[in-house]
Structure formats: structure tokens, C-alpha cells
PDB file of C-alpha atoms in Angstrom:
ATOM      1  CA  UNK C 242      34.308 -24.568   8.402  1.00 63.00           C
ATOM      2  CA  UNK C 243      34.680 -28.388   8.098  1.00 61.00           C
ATOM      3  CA  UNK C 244      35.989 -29.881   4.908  1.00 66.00           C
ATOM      4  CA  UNK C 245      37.552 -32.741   3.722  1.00 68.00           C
ATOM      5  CA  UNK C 246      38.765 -34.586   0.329  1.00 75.00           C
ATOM      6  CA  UNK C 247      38.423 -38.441   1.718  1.00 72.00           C
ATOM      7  CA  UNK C 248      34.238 -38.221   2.409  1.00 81.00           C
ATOM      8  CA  UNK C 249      31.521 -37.052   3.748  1.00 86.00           C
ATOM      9  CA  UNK C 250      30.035 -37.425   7.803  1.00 90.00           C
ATOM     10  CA  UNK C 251      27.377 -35.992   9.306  1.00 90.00           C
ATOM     11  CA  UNK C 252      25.621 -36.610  13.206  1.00 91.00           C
ATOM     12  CA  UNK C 253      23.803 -34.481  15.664  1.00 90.00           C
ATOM     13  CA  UNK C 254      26.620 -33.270  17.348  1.00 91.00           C
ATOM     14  CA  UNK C 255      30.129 -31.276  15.463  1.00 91.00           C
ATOM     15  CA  UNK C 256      32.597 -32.948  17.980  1.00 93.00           C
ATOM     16  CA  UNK C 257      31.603 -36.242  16.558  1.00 94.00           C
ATOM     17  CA  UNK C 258      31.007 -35.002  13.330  1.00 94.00           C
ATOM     18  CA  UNK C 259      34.636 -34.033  13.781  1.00 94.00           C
ATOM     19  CA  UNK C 260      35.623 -37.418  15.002  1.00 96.00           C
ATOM     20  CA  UNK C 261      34.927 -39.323  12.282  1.00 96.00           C
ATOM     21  CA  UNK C 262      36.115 -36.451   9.499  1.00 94.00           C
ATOM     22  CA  UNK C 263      39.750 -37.017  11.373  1.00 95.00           C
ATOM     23  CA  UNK C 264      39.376 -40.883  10.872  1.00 96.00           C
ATOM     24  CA  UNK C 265      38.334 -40.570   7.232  1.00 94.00           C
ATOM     25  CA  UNK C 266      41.269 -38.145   6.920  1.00 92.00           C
ATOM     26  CA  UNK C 267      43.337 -40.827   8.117  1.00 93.00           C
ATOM     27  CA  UNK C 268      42.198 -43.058   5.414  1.00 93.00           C
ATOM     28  CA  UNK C 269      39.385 -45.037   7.283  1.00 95.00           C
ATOM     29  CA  UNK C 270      36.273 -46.166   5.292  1.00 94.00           C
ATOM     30  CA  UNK C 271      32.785 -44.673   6.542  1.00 94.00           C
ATOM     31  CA  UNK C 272      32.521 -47.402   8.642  1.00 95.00           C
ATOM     32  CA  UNK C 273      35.590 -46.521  10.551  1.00 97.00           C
ATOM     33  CA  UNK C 274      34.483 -42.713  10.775  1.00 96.00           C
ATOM     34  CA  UNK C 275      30.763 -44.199  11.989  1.00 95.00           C
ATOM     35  CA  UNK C 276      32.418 -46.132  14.589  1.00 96.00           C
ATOM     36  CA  UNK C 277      34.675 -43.156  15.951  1.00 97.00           C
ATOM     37  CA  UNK C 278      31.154 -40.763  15.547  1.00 95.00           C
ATOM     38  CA  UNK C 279      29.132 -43.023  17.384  1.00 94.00           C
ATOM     39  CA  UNK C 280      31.345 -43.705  20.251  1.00 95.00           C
ATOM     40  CA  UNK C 281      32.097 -39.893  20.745  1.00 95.00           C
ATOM     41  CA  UNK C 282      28.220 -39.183  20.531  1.00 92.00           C
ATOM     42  CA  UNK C 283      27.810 -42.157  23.458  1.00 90.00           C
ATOM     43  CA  UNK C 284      29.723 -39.789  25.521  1.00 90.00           C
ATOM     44  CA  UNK C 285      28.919 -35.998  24.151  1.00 89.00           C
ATOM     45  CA  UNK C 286      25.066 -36.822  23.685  1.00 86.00           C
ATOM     46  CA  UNK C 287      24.129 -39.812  26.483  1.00 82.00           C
ATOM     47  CA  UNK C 288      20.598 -38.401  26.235  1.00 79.00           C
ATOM     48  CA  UNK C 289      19.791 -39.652  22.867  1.00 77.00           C
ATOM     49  CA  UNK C 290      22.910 -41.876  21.951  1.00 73.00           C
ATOM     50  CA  UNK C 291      24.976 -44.596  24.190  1.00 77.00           C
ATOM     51  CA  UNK C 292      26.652 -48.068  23.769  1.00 79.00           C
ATOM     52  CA  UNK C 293      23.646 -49.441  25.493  1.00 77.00           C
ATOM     53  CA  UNK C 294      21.207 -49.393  22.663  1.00 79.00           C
ATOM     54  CA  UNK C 295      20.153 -50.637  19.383  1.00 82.00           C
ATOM     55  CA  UNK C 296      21.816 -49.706  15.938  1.00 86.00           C
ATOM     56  CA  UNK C 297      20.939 -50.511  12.745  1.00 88.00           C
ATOM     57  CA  UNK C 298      23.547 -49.618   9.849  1.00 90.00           C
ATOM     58  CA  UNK C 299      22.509 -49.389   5.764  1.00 92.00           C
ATOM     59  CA  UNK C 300      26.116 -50.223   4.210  1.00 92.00           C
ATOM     60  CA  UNK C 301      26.581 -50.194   0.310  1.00 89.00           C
ATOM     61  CA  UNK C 302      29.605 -51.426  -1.471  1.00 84.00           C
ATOM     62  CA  UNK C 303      27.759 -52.313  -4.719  1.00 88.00           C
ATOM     63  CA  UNK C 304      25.643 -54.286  -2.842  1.00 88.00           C
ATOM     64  CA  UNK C 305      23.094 -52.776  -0.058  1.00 90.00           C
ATOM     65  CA  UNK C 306      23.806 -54.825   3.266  1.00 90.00           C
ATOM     66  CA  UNK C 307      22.484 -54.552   6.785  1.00 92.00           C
ATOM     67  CA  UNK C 308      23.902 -55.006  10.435  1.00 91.00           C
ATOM     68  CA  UNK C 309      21.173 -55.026  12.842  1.00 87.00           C
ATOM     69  CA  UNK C 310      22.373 -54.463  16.314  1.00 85.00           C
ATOM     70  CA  UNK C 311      18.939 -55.322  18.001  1.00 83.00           C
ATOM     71  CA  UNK C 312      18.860 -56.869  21.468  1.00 73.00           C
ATOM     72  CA  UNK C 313      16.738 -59.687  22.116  1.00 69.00           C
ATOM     73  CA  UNK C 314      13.320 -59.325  24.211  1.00 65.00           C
ATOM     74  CA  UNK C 315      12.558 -61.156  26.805  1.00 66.00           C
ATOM     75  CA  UNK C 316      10.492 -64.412  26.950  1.00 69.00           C
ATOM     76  CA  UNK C 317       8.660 -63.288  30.459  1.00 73.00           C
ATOM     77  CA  UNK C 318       7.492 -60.875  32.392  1.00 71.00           C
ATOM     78  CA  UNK C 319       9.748 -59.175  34.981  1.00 72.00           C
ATOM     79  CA  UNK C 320       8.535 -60.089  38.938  1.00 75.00           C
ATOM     80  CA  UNK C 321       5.210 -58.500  39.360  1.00 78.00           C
ATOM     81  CA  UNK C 322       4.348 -58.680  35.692  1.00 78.00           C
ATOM     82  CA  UNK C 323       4.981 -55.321  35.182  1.00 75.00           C
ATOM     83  CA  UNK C 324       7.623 -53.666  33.271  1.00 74.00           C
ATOM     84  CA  UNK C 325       8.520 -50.709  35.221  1.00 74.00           C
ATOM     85  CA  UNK C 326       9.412 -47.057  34.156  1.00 72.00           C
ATOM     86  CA  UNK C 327      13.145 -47.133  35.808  1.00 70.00           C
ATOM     87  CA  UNK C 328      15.712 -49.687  37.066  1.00 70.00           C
ATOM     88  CA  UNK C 329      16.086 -53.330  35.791  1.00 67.00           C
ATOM     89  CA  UNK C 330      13.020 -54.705  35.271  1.00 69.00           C
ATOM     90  CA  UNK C 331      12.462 -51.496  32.836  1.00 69.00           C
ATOM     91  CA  UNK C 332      14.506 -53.178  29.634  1.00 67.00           C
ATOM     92  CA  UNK C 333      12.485 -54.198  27.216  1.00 65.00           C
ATOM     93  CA  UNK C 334      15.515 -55.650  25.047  1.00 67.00           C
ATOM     94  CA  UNK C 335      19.279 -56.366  25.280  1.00 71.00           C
ATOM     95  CA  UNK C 336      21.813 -53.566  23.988  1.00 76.00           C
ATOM     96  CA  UNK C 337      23.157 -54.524  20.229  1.00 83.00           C
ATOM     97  CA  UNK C 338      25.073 -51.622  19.350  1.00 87.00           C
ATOM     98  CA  UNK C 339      28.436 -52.779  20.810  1.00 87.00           C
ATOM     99  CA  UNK C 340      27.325 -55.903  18.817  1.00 88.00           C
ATOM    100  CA  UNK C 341      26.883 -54.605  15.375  1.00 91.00           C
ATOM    101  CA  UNK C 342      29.869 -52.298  15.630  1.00 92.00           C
ATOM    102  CA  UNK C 343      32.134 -55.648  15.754  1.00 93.00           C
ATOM    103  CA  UNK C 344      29.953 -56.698  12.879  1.00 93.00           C
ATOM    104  CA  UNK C 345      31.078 -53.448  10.874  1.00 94.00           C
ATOM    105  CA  UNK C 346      34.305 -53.611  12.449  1.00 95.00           C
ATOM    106  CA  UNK C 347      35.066 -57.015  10.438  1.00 95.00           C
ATOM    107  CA  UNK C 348      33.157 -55.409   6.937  1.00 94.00           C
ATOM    108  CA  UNK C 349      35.366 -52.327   6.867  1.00 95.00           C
ATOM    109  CA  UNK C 350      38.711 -54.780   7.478  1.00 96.00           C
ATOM    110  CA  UNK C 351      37.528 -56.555   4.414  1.00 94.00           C
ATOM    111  CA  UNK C 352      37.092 -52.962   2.738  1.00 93.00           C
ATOM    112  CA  UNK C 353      41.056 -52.780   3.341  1.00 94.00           C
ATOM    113  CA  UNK C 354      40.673 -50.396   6.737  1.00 96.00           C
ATOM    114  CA  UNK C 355      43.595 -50.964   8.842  1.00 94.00           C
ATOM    115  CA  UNK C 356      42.514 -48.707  11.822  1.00 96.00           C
ATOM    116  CA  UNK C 357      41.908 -50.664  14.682  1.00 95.00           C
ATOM    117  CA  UNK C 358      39.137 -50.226  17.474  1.00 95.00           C
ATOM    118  CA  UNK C 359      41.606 -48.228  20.242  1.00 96.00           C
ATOM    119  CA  UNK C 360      42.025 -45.185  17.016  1.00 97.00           C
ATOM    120  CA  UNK C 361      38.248 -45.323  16.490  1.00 97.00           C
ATOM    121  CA  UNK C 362      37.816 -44.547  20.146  1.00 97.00           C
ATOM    122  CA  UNK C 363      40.016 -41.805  21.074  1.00 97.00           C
ATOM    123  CA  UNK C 364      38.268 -38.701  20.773  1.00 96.00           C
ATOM    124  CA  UNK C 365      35.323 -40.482  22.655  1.00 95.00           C
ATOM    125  CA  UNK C 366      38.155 -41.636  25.620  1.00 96.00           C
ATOM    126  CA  UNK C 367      39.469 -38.114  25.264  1.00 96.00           C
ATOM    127  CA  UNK C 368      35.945 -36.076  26.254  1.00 93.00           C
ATOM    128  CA  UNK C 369      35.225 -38.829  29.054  1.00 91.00           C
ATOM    129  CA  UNK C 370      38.422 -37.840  30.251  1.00 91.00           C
ATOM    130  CA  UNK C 371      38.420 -34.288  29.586  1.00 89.00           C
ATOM    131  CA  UNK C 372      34.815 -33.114  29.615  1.00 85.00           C
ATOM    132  CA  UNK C 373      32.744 -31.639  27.056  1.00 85.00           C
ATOM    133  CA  UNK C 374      30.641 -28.787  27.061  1.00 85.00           C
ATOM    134  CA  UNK C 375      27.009 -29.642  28.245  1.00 83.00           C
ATOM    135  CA  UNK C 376      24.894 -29.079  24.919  1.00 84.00           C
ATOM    136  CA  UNK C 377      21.544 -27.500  24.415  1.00 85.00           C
ATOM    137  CA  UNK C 378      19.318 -30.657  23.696  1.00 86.00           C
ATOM    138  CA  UNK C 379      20.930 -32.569  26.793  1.00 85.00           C
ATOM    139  CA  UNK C 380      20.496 -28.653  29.021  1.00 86.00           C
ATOM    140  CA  UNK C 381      17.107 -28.901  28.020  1.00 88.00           C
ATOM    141  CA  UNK C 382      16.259 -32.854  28.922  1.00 87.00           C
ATOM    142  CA  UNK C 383      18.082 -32.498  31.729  1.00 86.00           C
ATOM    143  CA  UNK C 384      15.550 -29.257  33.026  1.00 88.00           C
ATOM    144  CA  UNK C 385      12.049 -31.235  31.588  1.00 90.00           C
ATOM    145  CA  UNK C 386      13.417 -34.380  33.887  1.00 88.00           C
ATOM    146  CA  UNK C 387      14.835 -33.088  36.457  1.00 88.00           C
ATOM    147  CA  UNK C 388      12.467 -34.613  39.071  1.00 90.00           C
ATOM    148  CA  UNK C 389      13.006 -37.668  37.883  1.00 88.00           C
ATOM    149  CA  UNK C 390      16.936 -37.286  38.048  1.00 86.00           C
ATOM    150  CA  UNK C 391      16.317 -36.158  41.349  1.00 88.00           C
ATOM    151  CA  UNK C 392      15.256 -39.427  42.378  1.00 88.00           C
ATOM    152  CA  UNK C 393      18.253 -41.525  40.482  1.00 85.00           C
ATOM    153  CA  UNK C 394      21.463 -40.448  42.782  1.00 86.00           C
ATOM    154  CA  UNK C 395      23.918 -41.585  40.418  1.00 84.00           C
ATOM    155  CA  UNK C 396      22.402 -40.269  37.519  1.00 82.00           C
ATOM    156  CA  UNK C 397      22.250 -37.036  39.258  1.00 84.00           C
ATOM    157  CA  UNK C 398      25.872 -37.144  39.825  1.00 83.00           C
ATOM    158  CA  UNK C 399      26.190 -37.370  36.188  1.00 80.00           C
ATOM    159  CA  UNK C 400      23.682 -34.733  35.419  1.00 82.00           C
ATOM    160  CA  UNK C 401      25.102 -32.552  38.476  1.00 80.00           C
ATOM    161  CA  UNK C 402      28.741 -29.749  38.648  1.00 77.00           C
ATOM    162  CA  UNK C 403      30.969 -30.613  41.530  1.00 76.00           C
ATOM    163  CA  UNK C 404      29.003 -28.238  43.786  1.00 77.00           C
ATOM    164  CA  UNK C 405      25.552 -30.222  43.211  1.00 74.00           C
ATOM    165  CA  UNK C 406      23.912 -27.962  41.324  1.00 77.00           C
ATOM    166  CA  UNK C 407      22.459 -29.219  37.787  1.00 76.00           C
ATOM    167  CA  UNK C 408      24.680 -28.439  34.935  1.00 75.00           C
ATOM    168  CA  UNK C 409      24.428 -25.471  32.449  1.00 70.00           C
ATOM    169  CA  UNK C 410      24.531 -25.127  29.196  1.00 66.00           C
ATOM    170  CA  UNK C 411      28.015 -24.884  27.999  1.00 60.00           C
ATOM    171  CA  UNK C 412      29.193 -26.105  31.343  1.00 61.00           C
ATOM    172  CA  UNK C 413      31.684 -29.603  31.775  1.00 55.00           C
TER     173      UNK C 413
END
């Protein structure tokens, strides 16, 4: 059982659930606790959340505010005029998560927060470290694509326990 007296979190994933409860029970603002959620779920859940996407964030302190962390598109067509399924000329836009987090970052300071970016990152440092256990949803992506990952060598690295061998469910 989770509880806590400063606010309420919620994400996909309990570890980073958990993350930003301990920043709120520090005293952060839900932007603080967003911050530390998002950047463990970048590591814990790559599949579905990273640092090299798009965010968009509702924020309400009386007034309802957005911070849109959407990359730009590109003018042109790769080489080829094709956009292709994998590798570089696959982006359709420029990552703007980092981006809007700095945005927040600054909003939350004005809220009074005095936690600064290293605290909001430690639990997702910690698991890149450490390890986390492999989850269900990423087991299951990981199976459905695994020719594909099969043809990415460093994403199969990733994807892959020190003997090779795809990662299990529960696994590091």
C-alpha cells in the first residue's frame, strides 16, 4: 500500500509512481514529482516512455497553462524521399520532452519548489545503474518484435541478458 499526505501521483509503472510520491513527500510540487516519474519511466518503461519524445503537460495553479514539448518537423524529405521505418531518416520530429521539462522546471521554482534537477533524477540514475525488473508490457513488445530487434545489434544488447538470450519477465 502506497499513501501519502502531500498529493496524489499516478503512471503506468509503481517504481515511478513511487518516485515521484518520495519527491512530493519531500515537499516538491506535482511538477517536481512529474519530473522524477517521468525520468524513472524513461528508464523502467523505454518501450512506451523515453527522453527522446514529445510531452505535453496540463498545469493548473488557478489558471490552466500548457508546456508543449513538441519537436519540430522537418521542412524536406530525407535522401530518397522516403521516410524509412528504422534509423535516421525515420524521425518525423525533434524530441521536446527534455525541453518542456526545463519549461516546468522554471514554473514549479516559481511555485516555491526548491528541489533541483540532480533530486528529481535519482531513482531514474539509480535503476540505470542497478537494473530493474523487465515488466510485462515491455516482455511482451519485446516477443511481438523480436525480429525486428534481431536486426538492430545494439538494441538487442539492450533487449538481451548477458548470455544473449532475450530477457524475461521479471528478469534485469
Amino acid at each position: 500500500e502506497v499513501t501519502s499526505e502531500h498529493g496524489v501521483i499516478c503512471s503506468p509503472h509503481p517504481k515511478a509512481t513511487q518516485a515521484g510520491l518520495d519527491i512530493l513527500n519531500q515537499g516538491g510540487t506535482a511538477i517536481d514529482a512529474m519530473i522524477s516519474a517521468g525520468s524513472t519511466l524513461s528508464v523502467i518503461y523505454p518501450h512506451m516512455c523515453g527522453i527522446g519524445g514529445d510531452a505535453i503537460w496540463l498545469v493548473d495553479d488557478g489558471q490552466i497553462q500548457t508546456i508543449t514539448g513538441i519537436g519540430q518537423a522537418g521542412s524536406t524529405l530525407p535522401a530518397g524521399n522516403k521516410i524509412t521505418e528504422r534509423g535516421p531518416a525515420s524521425c518525423a520530429t525533434t524530441a521536446g520532452a527534455i525541453k518542456s521539462w526545463e519549461i516546468a522546471l522554471e514554473l514549479s521554482k516559481q511555485w516555491g519548489s526548491n528541489i533541483e534537477l540532480p533530486t528529481l533524477l535519482n531513482q531514474a540514475i539509480s535503476y540505470a545503474k542497478n537494473g530493474v525488473e523487465l515488466s510485462a508490457s515491455q516482455y511482451y513488445w519485446q516477443k511481438k518484435r523480436k525480429a525486428l530487434i534481431n536486426t538492430l545489434p545494439d538494441l538487442k544488447a539492450l533487449c538481451s541478458s548477458k548470455n544473449g538470450n532475450f530477457s524475461k519477465k521479471g528478469g534485469l
